[in-house]
Tab-separated table of C-alpha atoms in Angstrom:
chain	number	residue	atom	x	y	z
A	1006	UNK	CA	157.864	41.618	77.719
A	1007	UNK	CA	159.705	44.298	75.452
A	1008	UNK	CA	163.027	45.480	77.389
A	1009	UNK	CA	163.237	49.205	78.723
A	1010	UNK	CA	166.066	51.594	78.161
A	1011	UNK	CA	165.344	55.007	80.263
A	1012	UNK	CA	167.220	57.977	79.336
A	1013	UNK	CA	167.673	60.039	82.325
A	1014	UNK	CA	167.357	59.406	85.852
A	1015	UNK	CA	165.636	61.666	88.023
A	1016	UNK	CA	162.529	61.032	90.215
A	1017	UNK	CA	160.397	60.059	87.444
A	1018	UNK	CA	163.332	58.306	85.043
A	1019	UNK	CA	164.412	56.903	88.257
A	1020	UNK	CA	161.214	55.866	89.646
A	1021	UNK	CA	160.430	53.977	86.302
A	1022	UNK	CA	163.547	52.289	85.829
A	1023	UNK	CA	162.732	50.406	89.411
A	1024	UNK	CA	159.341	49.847	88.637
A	1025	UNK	CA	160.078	48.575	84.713
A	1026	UNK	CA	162.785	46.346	86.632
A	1027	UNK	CA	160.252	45.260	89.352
A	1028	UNK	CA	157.594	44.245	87.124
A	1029	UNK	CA	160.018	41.961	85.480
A	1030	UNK	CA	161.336	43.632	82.229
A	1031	UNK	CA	165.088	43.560	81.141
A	1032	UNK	CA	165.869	47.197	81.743
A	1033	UNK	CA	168.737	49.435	81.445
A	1034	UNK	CA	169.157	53.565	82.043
A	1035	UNK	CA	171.742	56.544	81.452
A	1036	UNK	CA	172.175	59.660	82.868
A	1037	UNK	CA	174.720	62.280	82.792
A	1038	UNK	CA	174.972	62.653	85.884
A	1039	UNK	CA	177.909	60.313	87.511
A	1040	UNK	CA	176.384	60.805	91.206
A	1041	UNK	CA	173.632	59.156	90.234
A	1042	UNK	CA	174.406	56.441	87.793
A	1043	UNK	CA	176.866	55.455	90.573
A	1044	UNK	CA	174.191	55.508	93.483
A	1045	UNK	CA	172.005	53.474	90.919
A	1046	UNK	CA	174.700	51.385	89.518
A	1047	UNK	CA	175.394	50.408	94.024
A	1048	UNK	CA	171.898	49.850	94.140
A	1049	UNK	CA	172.082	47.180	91.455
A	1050	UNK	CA	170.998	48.870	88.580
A	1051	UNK	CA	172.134	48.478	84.856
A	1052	UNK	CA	172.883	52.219	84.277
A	1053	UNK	CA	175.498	53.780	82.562
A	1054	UNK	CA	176.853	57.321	81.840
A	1055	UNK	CA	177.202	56.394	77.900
A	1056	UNK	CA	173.835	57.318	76.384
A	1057	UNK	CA	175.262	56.559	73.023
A	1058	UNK	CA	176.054	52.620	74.434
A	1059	UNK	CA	172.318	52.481	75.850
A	1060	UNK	CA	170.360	53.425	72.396
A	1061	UNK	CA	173.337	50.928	70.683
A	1062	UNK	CA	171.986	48.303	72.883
A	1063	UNK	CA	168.019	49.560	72.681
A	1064	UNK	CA	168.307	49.176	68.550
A	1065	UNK	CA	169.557	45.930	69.157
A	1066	UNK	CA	167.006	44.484	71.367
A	1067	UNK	CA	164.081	46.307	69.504
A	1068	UNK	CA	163.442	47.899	73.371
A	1069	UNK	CA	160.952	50.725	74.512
A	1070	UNK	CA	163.558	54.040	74.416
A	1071	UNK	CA	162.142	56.351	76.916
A	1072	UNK	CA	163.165	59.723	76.827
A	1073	UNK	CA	162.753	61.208	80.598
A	1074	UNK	CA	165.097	64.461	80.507
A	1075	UNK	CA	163.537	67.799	80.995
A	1076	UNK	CA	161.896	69.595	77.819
A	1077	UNK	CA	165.126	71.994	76.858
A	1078	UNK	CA	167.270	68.611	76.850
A	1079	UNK	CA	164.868	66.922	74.396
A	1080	UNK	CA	166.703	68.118	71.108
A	1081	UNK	CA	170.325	66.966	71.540
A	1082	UNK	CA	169.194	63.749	72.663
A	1083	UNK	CA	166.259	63.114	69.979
A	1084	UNK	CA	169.782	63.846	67.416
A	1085	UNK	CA	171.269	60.788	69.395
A	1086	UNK	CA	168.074	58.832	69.130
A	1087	UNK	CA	167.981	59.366	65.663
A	1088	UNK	CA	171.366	58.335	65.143
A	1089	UNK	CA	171.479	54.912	67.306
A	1090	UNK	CA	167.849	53.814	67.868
A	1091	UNK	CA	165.773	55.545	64.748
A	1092	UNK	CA	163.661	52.626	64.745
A	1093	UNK	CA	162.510	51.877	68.588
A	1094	UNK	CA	159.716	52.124	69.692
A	1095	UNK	CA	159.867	55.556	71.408
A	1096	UNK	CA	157.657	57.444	74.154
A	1097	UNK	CA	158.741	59.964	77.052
A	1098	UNK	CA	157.487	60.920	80.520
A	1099	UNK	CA	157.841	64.906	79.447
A	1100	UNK	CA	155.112	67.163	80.997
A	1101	UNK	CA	154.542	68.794	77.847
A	1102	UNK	CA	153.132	66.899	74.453
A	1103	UNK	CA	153.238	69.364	71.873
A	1104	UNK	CA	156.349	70.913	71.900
A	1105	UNK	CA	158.108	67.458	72.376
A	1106	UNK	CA	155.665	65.865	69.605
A	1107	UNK	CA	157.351	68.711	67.177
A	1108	UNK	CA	160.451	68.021	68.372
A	1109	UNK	CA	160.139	63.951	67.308
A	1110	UNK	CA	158.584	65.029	64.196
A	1111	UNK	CA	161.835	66.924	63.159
A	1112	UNK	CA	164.425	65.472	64.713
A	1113	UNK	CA	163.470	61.265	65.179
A	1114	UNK	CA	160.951	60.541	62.307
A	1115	UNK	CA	161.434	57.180	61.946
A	1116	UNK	CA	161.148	56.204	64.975
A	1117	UNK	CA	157.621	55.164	66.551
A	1118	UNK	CA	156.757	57.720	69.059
A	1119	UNK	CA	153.654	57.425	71.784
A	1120	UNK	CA	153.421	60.709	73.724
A	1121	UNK	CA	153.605	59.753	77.282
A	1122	UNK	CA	153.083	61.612	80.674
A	1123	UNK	CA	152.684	60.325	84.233
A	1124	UNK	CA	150.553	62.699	86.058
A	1125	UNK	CA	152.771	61.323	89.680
A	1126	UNK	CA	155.440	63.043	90.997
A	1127	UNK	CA	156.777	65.131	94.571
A	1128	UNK	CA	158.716	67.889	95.281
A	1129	UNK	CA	161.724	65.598	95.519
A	1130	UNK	CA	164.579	65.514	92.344
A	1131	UNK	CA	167.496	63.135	91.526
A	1132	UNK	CA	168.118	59.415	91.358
A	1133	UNK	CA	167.554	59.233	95.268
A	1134	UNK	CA	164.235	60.230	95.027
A	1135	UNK	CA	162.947	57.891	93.087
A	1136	UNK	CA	160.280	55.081	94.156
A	1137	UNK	CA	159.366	51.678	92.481
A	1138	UNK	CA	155.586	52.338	93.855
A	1139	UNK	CA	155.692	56.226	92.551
A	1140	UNK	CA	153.220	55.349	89.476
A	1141	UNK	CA	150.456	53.292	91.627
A	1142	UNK	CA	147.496	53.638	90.650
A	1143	UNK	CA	148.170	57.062	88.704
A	1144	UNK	CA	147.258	58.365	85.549
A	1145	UNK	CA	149.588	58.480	82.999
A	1146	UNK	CA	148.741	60.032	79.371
A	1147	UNK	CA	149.161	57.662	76.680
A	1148	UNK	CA	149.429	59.995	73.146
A	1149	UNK	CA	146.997	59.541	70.360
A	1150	UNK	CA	147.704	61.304	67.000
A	1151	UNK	CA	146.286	60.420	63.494
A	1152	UNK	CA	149.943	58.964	62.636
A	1153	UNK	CA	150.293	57.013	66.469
A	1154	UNK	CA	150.877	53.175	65.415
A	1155	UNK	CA	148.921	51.538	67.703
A	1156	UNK	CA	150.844	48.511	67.509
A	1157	UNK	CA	153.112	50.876	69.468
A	1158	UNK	CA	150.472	52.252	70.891
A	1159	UNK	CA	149.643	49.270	72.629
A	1160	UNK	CA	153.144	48.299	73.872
A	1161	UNK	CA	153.700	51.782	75.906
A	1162	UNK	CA	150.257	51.221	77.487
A	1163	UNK	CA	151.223	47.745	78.118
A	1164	UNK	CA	154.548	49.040	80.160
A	1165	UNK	CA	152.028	52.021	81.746
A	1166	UNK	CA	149.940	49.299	83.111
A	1167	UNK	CA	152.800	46.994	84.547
A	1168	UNK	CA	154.535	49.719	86.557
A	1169	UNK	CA	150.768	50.110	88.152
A	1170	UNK	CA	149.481	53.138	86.703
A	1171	UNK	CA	146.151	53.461	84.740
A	1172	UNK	CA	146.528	55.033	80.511
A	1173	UNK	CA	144.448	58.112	79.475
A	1174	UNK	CA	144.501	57.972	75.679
A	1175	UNK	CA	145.007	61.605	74.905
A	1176	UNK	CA	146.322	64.205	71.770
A	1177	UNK	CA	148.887	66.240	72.340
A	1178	UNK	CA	146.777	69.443	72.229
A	1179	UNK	CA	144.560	68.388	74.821
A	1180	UNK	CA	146.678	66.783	77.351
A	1181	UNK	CA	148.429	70.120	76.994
A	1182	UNK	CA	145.370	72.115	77.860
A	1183	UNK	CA	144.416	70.413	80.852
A	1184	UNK	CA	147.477	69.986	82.378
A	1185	UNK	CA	148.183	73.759	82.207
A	1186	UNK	CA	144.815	73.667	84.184
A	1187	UNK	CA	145.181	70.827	86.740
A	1188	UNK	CA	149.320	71.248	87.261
A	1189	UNK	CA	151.250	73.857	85.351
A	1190	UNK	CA	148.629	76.706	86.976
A	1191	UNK	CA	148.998	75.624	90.614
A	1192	UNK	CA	152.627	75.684	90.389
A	1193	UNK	CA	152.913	79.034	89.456
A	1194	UNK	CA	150.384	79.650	92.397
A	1195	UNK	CA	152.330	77.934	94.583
A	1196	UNK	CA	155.474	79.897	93.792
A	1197	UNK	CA	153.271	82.902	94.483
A	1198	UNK	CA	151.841	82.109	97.840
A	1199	UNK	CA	155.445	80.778	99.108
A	1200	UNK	CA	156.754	83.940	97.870
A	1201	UNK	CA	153.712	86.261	99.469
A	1202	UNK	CA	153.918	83.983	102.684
A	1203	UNK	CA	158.107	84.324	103.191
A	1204	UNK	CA	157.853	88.063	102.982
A	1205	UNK	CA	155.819	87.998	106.027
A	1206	UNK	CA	159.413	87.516	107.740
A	1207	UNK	CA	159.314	84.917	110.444
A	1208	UNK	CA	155.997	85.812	112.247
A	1209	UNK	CA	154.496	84.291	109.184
A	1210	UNK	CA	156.463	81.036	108.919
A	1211	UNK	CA	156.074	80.530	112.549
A	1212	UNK	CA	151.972	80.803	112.080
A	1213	UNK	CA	152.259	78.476	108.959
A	1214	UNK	CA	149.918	75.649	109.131
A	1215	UNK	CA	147.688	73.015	106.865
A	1216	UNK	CA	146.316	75.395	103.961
A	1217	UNK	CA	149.645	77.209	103.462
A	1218	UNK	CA	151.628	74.002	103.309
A	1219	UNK	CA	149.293	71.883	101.240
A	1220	UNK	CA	149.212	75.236	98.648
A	1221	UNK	CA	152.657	75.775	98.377
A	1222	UNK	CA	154.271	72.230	98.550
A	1223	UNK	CA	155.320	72.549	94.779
A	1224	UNK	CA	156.699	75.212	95.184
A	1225	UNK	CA	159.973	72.979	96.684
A	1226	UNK	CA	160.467	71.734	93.521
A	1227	UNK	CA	163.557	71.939	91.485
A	1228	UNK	CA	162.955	75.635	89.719
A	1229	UNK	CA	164.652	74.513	86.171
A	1230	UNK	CA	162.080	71.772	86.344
A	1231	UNK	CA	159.236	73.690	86.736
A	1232	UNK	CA	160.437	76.391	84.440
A	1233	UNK	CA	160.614	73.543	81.475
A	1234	UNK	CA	157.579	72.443	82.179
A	1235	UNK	CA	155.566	76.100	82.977
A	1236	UNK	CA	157.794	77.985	79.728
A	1237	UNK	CA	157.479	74.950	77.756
A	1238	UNK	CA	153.463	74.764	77.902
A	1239	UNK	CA	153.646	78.888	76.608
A	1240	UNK	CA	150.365	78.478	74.626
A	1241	UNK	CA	148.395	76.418	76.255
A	1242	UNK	CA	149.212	78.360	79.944
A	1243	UNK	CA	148.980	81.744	78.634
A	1244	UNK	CA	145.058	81.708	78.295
A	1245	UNK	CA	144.642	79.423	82.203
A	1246	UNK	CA	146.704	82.210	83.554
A	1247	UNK	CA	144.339	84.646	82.441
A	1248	UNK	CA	141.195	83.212	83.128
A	1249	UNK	CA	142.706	83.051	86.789
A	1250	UNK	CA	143.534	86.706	86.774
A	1251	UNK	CA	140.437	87.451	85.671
A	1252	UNK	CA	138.613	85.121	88.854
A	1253	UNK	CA	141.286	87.220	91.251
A	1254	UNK	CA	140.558	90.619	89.868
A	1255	UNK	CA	136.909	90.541	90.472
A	1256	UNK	CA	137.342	88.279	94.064
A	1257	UNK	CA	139.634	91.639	94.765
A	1258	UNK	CA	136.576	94.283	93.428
A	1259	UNK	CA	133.966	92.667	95.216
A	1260	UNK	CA	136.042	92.817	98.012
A	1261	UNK	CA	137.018	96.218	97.492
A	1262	UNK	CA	133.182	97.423	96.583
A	1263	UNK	CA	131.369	95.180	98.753
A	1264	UNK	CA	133.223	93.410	101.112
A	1265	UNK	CA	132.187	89.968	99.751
A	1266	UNK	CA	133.713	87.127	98.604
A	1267	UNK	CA	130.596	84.512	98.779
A	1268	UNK	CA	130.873	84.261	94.523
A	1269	UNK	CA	134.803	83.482	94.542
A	1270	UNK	CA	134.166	80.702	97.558
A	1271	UNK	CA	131.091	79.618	96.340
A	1272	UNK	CA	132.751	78.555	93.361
A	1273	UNK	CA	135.772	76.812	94.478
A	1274	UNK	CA	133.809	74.675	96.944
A	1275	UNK	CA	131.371	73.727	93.765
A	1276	UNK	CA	134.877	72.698	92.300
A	1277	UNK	CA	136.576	70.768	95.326
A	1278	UNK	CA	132.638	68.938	95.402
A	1279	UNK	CA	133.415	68.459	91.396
A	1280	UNK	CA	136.518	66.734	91.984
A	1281	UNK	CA	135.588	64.579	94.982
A	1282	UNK	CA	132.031	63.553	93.117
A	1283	UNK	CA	134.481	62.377	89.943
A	1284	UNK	CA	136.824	60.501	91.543
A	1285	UNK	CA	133.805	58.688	93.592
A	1286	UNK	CA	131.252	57.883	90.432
A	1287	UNK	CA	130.749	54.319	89.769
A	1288	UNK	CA	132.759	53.151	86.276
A	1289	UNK	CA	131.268	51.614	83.243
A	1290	UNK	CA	133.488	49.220	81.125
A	1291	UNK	CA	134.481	50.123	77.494
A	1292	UNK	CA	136.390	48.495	75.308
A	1293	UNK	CA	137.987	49.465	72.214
A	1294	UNK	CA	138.743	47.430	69.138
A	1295	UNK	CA	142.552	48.920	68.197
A	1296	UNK	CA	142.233	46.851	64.772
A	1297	UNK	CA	139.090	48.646	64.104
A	1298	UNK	CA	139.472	51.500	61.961
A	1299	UNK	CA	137.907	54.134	63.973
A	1300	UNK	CA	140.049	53.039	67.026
A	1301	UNK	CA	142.342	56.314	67.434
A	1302	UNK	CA	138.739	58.094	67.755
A	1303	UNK	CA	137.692	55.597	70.218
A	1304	UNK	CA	140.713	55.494	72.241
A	1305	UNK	CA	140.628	59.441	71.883
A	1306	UNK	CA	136.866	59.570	73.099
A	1307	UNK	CA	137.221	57.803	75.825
A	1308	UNK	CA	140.350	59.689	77.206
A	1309	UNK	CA	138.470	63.033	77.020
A	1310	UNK	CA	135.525	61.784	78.961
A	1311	UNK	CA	137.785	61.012	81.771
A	1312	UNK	CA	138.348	57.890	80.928
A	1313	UNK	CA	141.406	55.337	81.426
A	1314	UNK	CA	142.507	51.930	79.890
A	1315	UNK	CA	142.903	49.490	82.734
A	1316	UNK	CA	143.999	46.550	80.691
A	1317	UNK	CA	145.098	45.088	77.177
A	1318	UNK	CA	143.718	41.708	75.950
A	1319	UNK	CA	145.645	41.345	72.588
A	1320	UNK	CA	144.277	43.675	70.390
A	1321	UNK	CA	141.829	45.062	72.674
A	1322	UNK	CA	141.911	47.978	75.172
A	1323	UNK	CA	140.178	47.278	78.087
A	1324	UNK	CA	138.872	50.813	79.889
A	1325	UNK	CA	136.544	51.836	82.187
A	1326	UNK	CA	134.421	55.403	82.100
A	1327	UNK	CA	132.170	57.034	84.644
């Protein structure tokens, strides 16, 4: 198994560096934060505060560099990549693909970049937070572009798979899309509703129950985070945000004009049904041939029918679809 060097150590950073570790792989980590590359360094962790040591010693051990720092950090540290590691394999856990995509394009060319993105994660930040189980049985984007080696390719979803998550082959553009849909949306709605809900004073708080707490739980998350990750995903949030505006500002007219809200409701519940019925329906195996020269459109295809890669038998990707 390839080793592991994990720049940055937060929940997700943090959370992969035990897992990498657990599943058996020679892994070490930086952060720049001496708090926590102390509490992980007592916990008997190989970490270090010198990120220019840990891409030394990724270049010389051919490791997986993974870049887990939030989106406005990305730059410096793709200069350092560049400089110490140009030639690693090279994939991140940042929530946004496209902007980070450009940013490896400019600033780490050589090196051979997968996209990645686990879509796991709580309200929690810091080395402390972390969990070796965080990634079970998630989903965790696995980038497809036309220039993705997939010899590379192959050995991210290989480490995806071994830390217990599941790989959706994905592009950039589209991974961006939906997760401004599925995750970027409800945490501004989140920060909304906690916001709405507080200035109720402490009548409101004290009445607080299930459906306010399960809608605003993100909302404890660390603000720069979500900011990166919101901010970052400009263009691909922009039109979500107003397709939800839109669903509010006639809920609020045919409340105003009518009194009724059976069309807003309606809808939702056809949605929650959506969601349960997909994550219930039976899976068909795939598998795609990643010699073959159509396999980036296979891989591709199969990620955007909801599909996952559940395994890797040399140069085939196992997967399943409903």
């Amino acid at each position: 198994m390839r080793d592991v060097c994990v720049i940055g150590l937060g929940l997700i950073g943090g959370s992969l560096l035990r897992a990498a570790a657990a599943s058996g792989r020679t892994v070490w980590g930086t952060t720049v934060s001496e708090v926590d590359a102390d509490a992980a360094s007592r916990g008997g962790y190989d970490v270090t505060t010198d990120a220019e040591a840990a891409l030394q010693r990724a270049a010389a051990a051919d490791a997986i560099v993974v870049i887990a720092v939030p989106l406005p950090a990305v730059e410096n540290l793709l200069r350092q990549v560049a400089q110490h590691a140009s030639h690693c394999i090279l994939t991140d856990v940042v929530s946004v693909k496209g902007p980070m995509l450009d940013a490896v394009r400019r600033r780490a060319p050589y090196t051979r970049y997968v996209g990645g993105h686990p879509m796991a994660g709580t309200s929690r930040s810091g080395w402390l937070a972390g969990d070796t189980m965080l990634f079970r049985d998630a989903a965790w984007v696995v980038g497809v572009e036309e220039e993705t080696d997939l010899t590379a390719w192959a050995e991210v979803t290989r480490l995806v798979l071994d830390v217990g998550a599941h790989a959706v082959p994905l592009p950039a553009d589209s991974h961006d899309e939906t997760v401004a849909r599925i995750s970027h949306l409800p945490h501004l709605f989140a920060a909304i509703l906690a916001s709405v809900g507080a200035q109720g004073g402490p009548l409101a708080m004290s009445l607080a129950a299930g459906s306010f707490r399960d809608g605003t739980r993100v909302a404890g998350s660390s603000p720069d985070l979500v900011r990166a990750m919101t901010e970052g995903n400009r263009d691909a949030l922009l039109p979500i945000v107003d397709d939800a505006l839109g669903r509010l500002g006639a809920a609020r007219g045919s409340l105003a004009s009518t009194g009724g809200l059976a069309a807003t409701i309606n809808a939702g519940h056809e949605g929650a049904l959506a969601l349960e019925a997909a994550r219930d329906a039976a899976q068909s195996g795939v598998r795609v041939d990643l010699t073959a020269a159509d396999a980036r459109e296979g891989l591709v295809a199969l990620g955007e029918r909801g599909g996952r890669i559940t395994g890797l038998d040399g140069a085939v990707a196992l997967g399943e679809v409903s």
